[in-house]
mmCIF file of C-alpha atoms in Angstrom:
data_model
loop_
_atom_site.group_PDB
_atom_site.id
_atom_site.type_symbol
_atom_site.label_atom_id
_atom_site.label_comp_id
_atom_site.label_asym_id
_atom_site.label_seq_id
_atom_site.Cartn_x
_atom_site.Cartn_y
_atom_site.Cartn_z
ATOM 1 C CA UNK A 1 18.245 -16.369 -20.100
ATOM 2 C CA UNK A 2 18.849 -13.634 -17.560
ATOM 3 C CA UNK A 3 15.181 -12.585 -17.381
ATOM 4 C CA UNK A 4 14.023 -16.171 -16.816
ATOM 5 C CA UNK A 5 16.705 -16.638 -14.158
ATOM 6 C CA UNK A 6 15.513 -13.592 -12.220
ATOM 7 C CA UNK A 7 11.882 -14.697 -12.291
ATOM 8 C CA UNK A 8 12.734 -18.261 -11.248
ATOM 9 C CA UNK A 9 14.950 -16.993 -8.412
ATOM 10 C CA UNK A 10 12.176 -14.634 -7.277
ATOM 11 C CA UNK A 11 9.703 -17.517 -7.438
ATOM 12 C CA UNK A 12 11.923 -19.605 -5.157
ATOM 13 C CA UNK A 13 12.402 -16.763 -2.690
ATOM 14 C CA UNK A 14 8.685 -15.904 -2.706
ATOM 15 C CA UNK A 15 7.868 -19.566 -2.047
ATOM 16 C CA UNK A 16 10.285 -19.716 0.872
ATOM 17 C CA UNK A 17 8.843 -16.503 2.316
ATOM 18 C CA UNK A 18 5.355 -17.928 2.094
ATOM 19 C CA UNK A 19 6.412 -21.091 3.924
ATOM 20 C CA UNK A 20 8.176 -19.053 6.623
ATOM 21 C CA UNK A 21 5.177 -16.841 7.281
ATOM 22 C CA UNK A 22 2.636 -19.672 7.197
ATOM 23 C CA UNK A 23 4.548 -22.350 9.106
ATOM 24 C CA UNK A 24 7.238 -20.607 11.176
ATOM 25 C CA UNK A 25 5.632 -17.290 12.120
ATOM 26 C CA UNK A 26 2.680 -18.761 14.073
ATOM 27 C CA UNK A 27 5.095 -20.405 16.527
ATOM 28 C CA UNK A 28 6.746 -17.130 17.561
ATOM 29 C CA UNK A 29 5.712 -15.005 20.498
ATOM 30 C CA UNK A 30 4.949 -11.360 19.897
ATOM 31 C CA UNK A 31 8.175 -10.313 21.616
ATOM 32 C CA UNK A 32 10.244 -12.474 19.226
ATOM 33 C CA UNK A 33 8.666 -11.445 15.916
ATOM 34 C CA UNK A 34 10.989 -8.565 15.071
ATOM 35 C CA UNK A 35 14.294 -10.125 16.053
ATOM 36 C CA UNK A 36 13.647 -13.690 14.919
ATOM 37 C CA UNK A 37 11.636 -13.065 11.754
ATOM 38 C CA UNK A 38 10.725 -9.598 10.505
ATOM 39 C CA UNK A 39 14.191 -8.013 10.655
ATOM 40 C CA UNK A 40 15.652 -10.964 8.750
ATOM 41 C CA UNK A 41 12.891 -11.807 6.273
ATOM 42 C CA UNK A 42 11.266 -8.507 5.301
ATOM 43 C CA UNK A 43 14.314 -6.896 3.674
ATOM 44 C CA UNK A 44 14.315 -9.881 1.306
ATOM 45 C CA UNK A 45 10.612 -9.330 0.602
ATOM 46 C CA UNK A 46 11.312 -5.748 -0.380
ATOM 47 C CA UNK A 47 14.174 -6.823 -2.667
ATOM 48 C CA UNK A 48 12.160 -9.590 -4.361
ATOM 49 C CA UNK A 49 9.339 -7.155 -5.081
ATOM 50 C CA UNK A 50 11.716 -4.528 -6.469
ATOM 51 C CA UNK A 51 13.494 -7.111 -8.629
ATOM 52 C CA UNK A 52 10.200 -8.279 -10.093
ATOM 53 C CA UNK A 53 9.114 -4.725 -10.942
ATOM 54 C CA UNK A 54 12.466 -3.995 -12.593
ATOM 55 C CA UNK A 55 12.278 -7.203 -14.599
ATOM 56 C CA UNK A 56 8.775 -6.421 -15.845
ATOM 57 C CA UNK A 57 9.835 -2.890 -16.820
ATOM 58 C CA UNK A 58 12.816 -4.210 -18.790
ATOM 59 C CA UNK A 59 10.772 -6.777 -20.733
ATOM 60 C CA UNK A 60 7.403 -5.111 -21.261
ATOM 61 C CA UNK A 61 8.360 -3.479 -24.558
ATOM 62 C CA UNK A 62 8.322 -6.858 -26.306
ATOM 63 C CA UNK A 63 4.942 -7.956 -24.948
ATOM 64 C CA UNK A 64 2.465 -9.044 -27.626
ATOM 65 C CA UNK A 65 -0.305 -11.605 -27.810
ATOM 66 C CA UNK A 66 1.873 -13.610 -30.216
ATOM 67 C CA UNK A 67 4.890 -13.680 -27.899
ATOM 68 C CA UNK A 68 3.492 -16.352 -25.626
ATOM 69 C CA UNK A 69 6.780 -17.034 -23.838
ATOM 70 C CA UNK A 70 7.248 -13.420 -22.745
ATOM 71 C CA UNK A 71 3.575 -13.107 -21.893
ATOM 72 C CA UNK A 72 3.831 -16.137 -19.597
ATOM 73 C CA UNK A 73 7.007 -14.764 -18.031
ATOM 74 C CA UNK A 74 5.443 -11.378 -17.243
ATOM 75 C CA UNK A 75 2.244 -12.945 -15.959
ATOM 76 C CA UNK A 76 4.301 -15.163 -13.643
ATOM 77 C CA UNK A 77 6.146 -12.092 -12.374
ATOM 78 C CA UNK A 78 2.877 -10.263 -11.702
ATOM 79 C CA UNK A 79 1.475 -13.341 -9.973
ATOM 80 C CA UNK A 80 4.509 -13.427 -7.701
ATOM 81 C CA UNK A 81 3.979 -9.751 -6.867
ATOM 82 C CA UNK A 82 0.453 -10.653 -5.800
ATOM 83 C CA UNK A 83 1.874 -13.509 -3.720
ATOM 84 C CA UNK A 84 4.301 -11.143 -1.979
ATOM 85 C CA UNK A 85 1.395 -8.880 -1.018
ATOM 86 C CA UNK A 86 -0.515 -11.911 0.261
ATOM 87 C CA UNK A 87 2.509 -12.895 2.350
ATOM 88 C CA UNK A 88 2.663 -9.428 3.912
ATOM 89 C CA UNK A 89 -1.064 -9.538 4.602
ATOM 90 C CA UNK A 90 -0.493 -12.835 6.410
ATOM 91 C CA UNK A 91 2.115 -11.130 8.609
ATOM 92 C CA UNK A 92 -0.336 -8.340 9.448
ATOM 93 C CA UNK A 93 -3.120 -10.783 10.286
ATOM 94 C CA UNK A 94 -0.794 -12.760 12.533
ATOM 95 C CA UNK A 95 0.273 -9.683 14.499
ATOM 96 C CA UNK A 96 -3.350 -8.582 14.834
ATOM 97 C CA UNK A 97 -4.236 -12.000 16.276
ATOM 98 C CA UNK A 98 -2.328 -11.218 19.486
ATOM 99 C CA UNK A 99 -4.607 -9.929 22.225
ATOM 100 C CA UNK A 100 -1.900 -8.174 24.223
ATOM 101 C CA UNK A 101 -1.041 -4.546 23.592
ATOM 102 C CA UNK A 102 1.247 -3.933 20.647
ATOM 103 C CA UNK A 103 4.499 -2.006 20.808
ATOM 104 C CA UNK A 104 6.133 -0.521 17.737
ATOM 105 C CA UNK A 105 9.503 -2.075 18.502
ATOM 106 C CA UNK A 106 8.021 -5.595 18.245
ATOM 107 C CA UNK A 107 7.109 -5.068 14.561
ATOM 108 C CA UNK A 108 9.482 -2.271 13.554
ATOM 109 C CA UNK A 109 10.454 -3.724 10.160
ATOM 110 C CA UNK A 110 6.894 -4.555 9.114
ATOM 111 C CA UNK A 111 5.331 -1.116 8.466
ATOM 112 C CA UNK A 112 8.356 0.234 6.599
ATOM 113 C CA UNK A 113 8.498 -2.786 4.284
ATOM 114 C CA UNK A 114 4.767 -2.750 3.608
ATOM 115 C CA UNK A 115 4.656 0.973 2.891
ATOM 116 C CA UNK A 116 7.487 0.722 0.350
ATOM 117 C CA UNK A 117 5.754 -2.156 -1.405
ATOM 118 C CA UNK A 118 2.370 -0.400 -1.340
ATOM 119 C CA UNK A 119 3.765 2.810 -2.794
ATOM 120 C CA UNK A 120 5.403 0.900 -5.653
ATOM 121 C CA UNK A 121 2.284 -1.190 -6.253
ATOM 122 C CA UNK A 122 -0.149 1.724 -6.416
ATOM 123 C CA UNK A 123 2.217 3.703 -8.634
ATOM 124 C CA UNK A 124 2.504 0.711 -10.951
ATOM 125 C CA UNK A 125 -1.278 0.290 -11.111
ATOM 126 C CA UNK A 126 -1.740 4.006 -11.753
ATOM 127 C CA UNK A 127 0.716 3.994 -14.665
ATOM 128 C CA UNK A 128 -0.319 0.598 -16.071
ATOM 129 C CA UNK A 129 -2.493 1.920 -18.889
ATOM 130 C CA UNK A 130 0.374 4.027 -20.210
ATOM 131 C CA UNK A 131 3.052 1.430 -19.515
ATOM 132 C CA UNK A 132 1.246 -1.403 -21.297
ATOM 133 C CA UNK A 133 0.210 0.896 -24.172
ATOM 134 C CA UNK A 134 -2.705 -1.023 -25.668
ATOM 135 C CA UNK A 135 -1.626 -4.405 -24.303
ATOM 136 C CA UNK A 136 -3.429 -4.045 -20.981
ATOM 137 C CA UNK A 137 -5.909 -6.807 -21.811
ATOM 138 C CA UNK A 138 -3.068 -9.356 -21.683
ATOM 139 C CA UNK A 139 -2.535 -8.813 -17.940
ATOM 140 C CA UNK A 140 -5.579 -6.871 -16.734
ATOM 141 C CA UNK A 141 -6.815 -9.691 -14.490
ATOM 142 C CA UNK A 142 -3.516 -9.795 -12.597
ATOM 143 C CA UNK A 143 -3.341 -6.005 -12.301
ATOM 144 C CA UNK A 144 -6.813 -6.060 -10.778
ATOM 145 C CA UNK A 145 -5.705 -8.778 -8.348
ATOM 146 C CA UNK A 146 -2.598 -6.745 -7.511
ATOM 147 C CA UNK A 147 -4.621 -3.639 -6.697
ATOM 148 C CA UNK A 148 -7.191 -5.608 -4.715
ATOM 149 C CA UNK A 149 -4.490 -7.239 -2.587
ATOM 150 C CA UNK A 150 -2.707 -3.911 -2.061
ATOM 151 C CA UNK A 151 -5.992 -2.308 -1.002
ATOM 152 C CA UNK A 152 -6.570 -5.078 1.547
ATOM 153 C CA UNK A 153 -2.971 -4.884 2.788
ATOM 154 C CA UNK A 154 -3.104 -1.140 3.397
ATOM 155 C CA UNK A 155 -6.435 -1.448 5.193
ATOM 156 C CA UNK A 156 -4.975 -4.151 7.448
ATOM 157 C CA UNK A 157 -1.814 -2.159 8.123
ATOM 158 C CA UNK A 158 -3.764 0.925 9.190
ATOM 159 C CA UNK A 159 -5.906 -1.195 11.509
ATOM 160 C CA UNK A 160 -2.741 -2.700 12.988
ATOM 161 C CA UNK A 161 -1.031 0.670 13.497
ATOM 162 C CA UNK A 162 -4.186 2.027 15.084
ATOM 163 C CA UNK A 163 -3.742 -0.523 17.882
ATOM 164 C CA UNK A 164 -0.270 0.769 18.719
ATOM 165 C CA UNK A 165 0.022 3.473 21.354
ATOM 166 C CA UNK A 166 3.149 5.550 21.907
ATOM 167 C CA UNK A 167 3.279 7.150 25.332
ATOM 168 C CA UNK A 168 5.734 9.473 27.068
ATOM 169 C CA UNK A 169 8.251 6.636 27.291
ATOM 170 C CA UNK A 170 8.457 6.334 23.496
ATOM 171 C CA UNK A 171 12.001 6.365 22.147
ATOM 172 C CA UNK A 172 13.426 8.651 19.486
ATOM 173 C CA UNK A 173 13.388 5.684 17.123
ATOM 174 C CA UNK A 174 9.676 5.106 17.799
ATOM 175 C CA UNK A 175 8.895 8.737 17.015
ATOM 176 C CA UNK A 176 10.954 8.666 13.820
ATOM 177 C CA UNK A 177 9.272 5.445 12.688
ATOM 178 C CA UNK A 178 5.797 6.917 13.195
ATOM 179 C CA UNK A 179 6.782 10.037 11.254
ATOM 180 C CA UNK A 180 7.965 7.810 8.403
ATOM 181 C CA UNK A 181 4.606 6.001 8.479
ATOM 182 C CA UNK A 182 2.638 9.247 8.243
ATOM 183 C CA UNK A 183 4.837 10.764 5.536
ATOM 184 C CA UNK A 184 4.778 7.516 3.539
ATOM 185 C CA UNK A 185 0.981 7.426 3.658
ATOM 186 C CA UNK A 186 0.967 11.061 2.604
ATOM 187 C CA UNK A 187 2.953 10.078 -0.494
ATOM 188 C CA UNK A 188 0.564 7.185 -1.131
ATOM 189 C CA UNK A 189 -2.392 9.603 -0.937
ATOM 190 C CA UNK A 190 -0.976 11.515 -3.880
ATOM 191 C CA UNK A 191 -0.833 8.306 -5.909
ATOM 192 C CA UNK A 192 -4.237 6.819 -5.089
ATOM 193 C CA UNK A 193 -6.317 10.006 -5.342
ATOM 194 C CA UNK A 194 -7.642 8.940 -8.766
ATOM 195 C CA UNK A 195 -7.604 5.194 -8.121
ATOM 196 C CA UNK A 196 -10.090 4.644 -5.290
ATOM 197 C CA UNK A 197 -12.115 7.331 -3.507
ATOM 198 C CA UNK A 198 -12.821 5.326 -0.361
ATOM 199 C CA UNK A 199 -9.223 4.198 0.177
ATOM 200 C CA UNK A 200 -8.037 7.744 -0.479
ATOM 201 C CA UNK A 201 -10.443 9.174 2.110
ATOM 202 C CA UNK A 202 -9.660 6.500 4.708
ATOM 203 C CA UNK A 203 -5.931 7.076 4.264
ATOM 204 C CA UNK A 204 -6.404 10.796 4.882
ATOM 205 C CA UNK A 205 -8.543 10.027 7.906
ATOM 206 C CA UNK A 206 -5.774 7.822 9.319
ATOM 207 C CA UNK A 207 -3.099 10.460 8.702
ATOM 208 C CA UNK A 208 -5.128 13.121 10.488
ATOM 209 C CA UNK A 209 -6.039 10.807 13.364
ATOM 210 C CA UNK A 210 -2.445 9.720 13.997
ATOM 211 C CA UNK A 211 -1.126 13.277 13.687
ATOM 212 C CA UNK A 212 -3.562 14.420 16.375
ATOM 213 C CA UNK A 213 -3.052 11.306 18.505
ATOM 214 C CA UNK A 214 0.708 11.881 18.714
ATOM 215 C CA UNK A 215 0.672 15.640 18.437
ATOM 216 C CA UNK A 216 2.964 16.218 21.414
ATOM 217 C CA UNK A 217 5.449 13.588 20.293
ATOM 218 C CA UNK A 218 5.539 14.354 16.570
ATOM 219 C CA UNK A 219 4.713 18.046 16.354
ATOM 220 C CA UNK A 220 8.263 19.168 15.620
ATOM 221 C CA UNK A 221 8.927 16.320 13.195
ATOM 222 C CA UNK A 222 5.938 16.276 10.833
ATOM 223 C CA UNK A 223 5.855 18.187 7.546
ATOM 224 C CA UNK A 224 2.731 20.121 8.519
ATOM 225 C CA UNK A 225 2.773 22.400 5.486
ATOM 226 C CA UNK A 226 2.887 19.414 3.111
ATOM 227 C CA UNK A 227 0.029 17.692 4.940
ATOM 228 C CA UNK A 228 -2.201 20.781 4.887
ATOM 229 C CA UNK A 229 -1.381 21.702 1.276
ATOM 230 C CA UNK A 230 -1.989 18.190 -0.043
ATOM 231 C CA UNK A 231 -5.238 17.839 1.876
ATOM 232 C CA UNK A 232 -6.486 21.159 0.507
ATOM 233 C CA UNK A 233 -5.434 20.174 -3.027
ATOM 234 C CA UNK A 234 -7.230 16.833 -2.746
ATOM 235 C CA UNK A 235 -10.385 18.389 -1.332
ATOM 236 C CA UNK A 236 -10.401 20.976 -4.115
ATOM 237 C CA UNK A 237 -9.842 18.289 -6.746
ATOM 238 C CA UNK A 238 -12.687 16.243 -5.270
ATOM 239 C CA UNK A 239 -14.975 19.261 -5.363
ATOM 240 C CA UNK A 240 -14.113 20.012 -9.009
ATOM 241 C CA UNK A 241 -14.683 16.360 -9.935
ATOM 242 C CA UNK A 242 -18.127 16.494 -8.379
ATOM 243 C CA UNK A 243 -18.956 19.702 -10.205
ATOM 244 C CA UNK A 244 -17.810 18.245 -13.526
ATOM 245 C CA UNK A 245 -19.845 15.107 -12.935
ATOM 246 C CA UNK A 246 -22.893 17.143 -11.990
ATOM 247 C CA UNK A 247 -22.580 19.171 -15.193
ATOM 248 C CA UNK A 248 -22.259 16.017 -17.302
ATOM 249 C CA UNK A 249 -25.299 14.480 -15.640
ATOM 250 C CA UNK A 250 -27.255 17.691 -16.031
ATOM 251 C CA UNK A 251 -26.566 17.698 -19.756
ATOM 252 C CA UNK A 252 -27.552 14.040 -20.074
ATOM 253 C CA UNK A 253 -30.716 14.521 -18.024
ATOM 254 C CA UNK A 254 -29.618 12.109 -15.284
ATOM 255 C CA UNK A 255 -30.536 12.790 -11.633
ATOM 256 C CA UNK A 256 -27.698 14.980 -10.367
ATOM 257 C CA UNK A 257 -28.197 15.501 -6.670
ATOM 258 C CA UNK A 258 -28.229 11.964 -5.292
ATOM 259 C CA UNK A 259 -25.451 10.510 -7.400
ATOM 260 C CA UNK A 260 -23.022 13.427 -7.246
ATOM 261 C CA UNK A 261 -23.486 13.624 -3.481
ATOM 262 C CA UNK A 262 -22.654 9.934 -3.250
ATOM 263 C CA UNK A 263 -19.428 10.475 -5.225
ATOM 264 C CA UNK A 264 -18.362 13.436 -3.062
ATOM 265 C CA UNK A 265 -19.294 11.818 0.226
ATOM 266 C CA UNK A 266 -16.184 9.687 0.952
ATOM 267 C CA UNK A 267 -13.502 12.380 0.951
ATOM 268 C CA UNK A 268 -15.576 15.095 2.627
ATOM 269 C CA UNK A 269 -17.442 12.942 5.109
ATOM 270 C CA UNK A 270 -14.902 10.222 5.982
ATOM 271 C CA UNK A 271 -11.949 12.549 6.517
ATOM 272 C CA UNK A 272 -13.772 14.845 8.888
ATOM 273 C CA UNK A 273 -15.966 12.289 10.684
#
């Protein structure tokens, strides 16, 4: 069967990637990571992840509790998606383990690959209730694991990128790569706004921090109007959510002030701290 073939092939590739990152990567110096590993391996990671998502989308219509074969196939595909995220997290942890200063050109392929995978993962999680249409209980544990691993991966990536410093000697390619990072995270913000308040706020905080940090280098390249408009939209949406929650709690007789303030706190406080 074609679907089984794709999943088995992806399983083999994912297993090889895991071995490479766990057994080969630790023996490379920081200066060799991009050329010897990331530039060669990460494009395959991106393709495996995309293939798995396409396969799930093509088969999900037949998912039922009675169709045990298809259920097992889709669960295996989701498990492999989780494994891919774990592999990428291992790459991030390894880079962060180096004490020397980090340059963007030593990990150039890593952020772009991770951001593509994260965007697809969060979008998939956001649409999962509609996509699975009443069959969510059959895979909910793996979807939770997928989101949890994506959350951890994005947190690690932002910590890694925060250690990188582009100075006046930065190349045009460095500047373009950082712009792609910021714009990609901006797109992710639009997806995760209703998924996790803390991650949403911390992503905005990172975008603002990096935009200010590299203002001179990136000023003419960033989509400033998009950044400002989306931030204003998200802040307004957060405010309306708090007001709606306060009204619901008022009607139910629950204590409004403390709880609604706690809900509003991440986006307002974290972004501007």
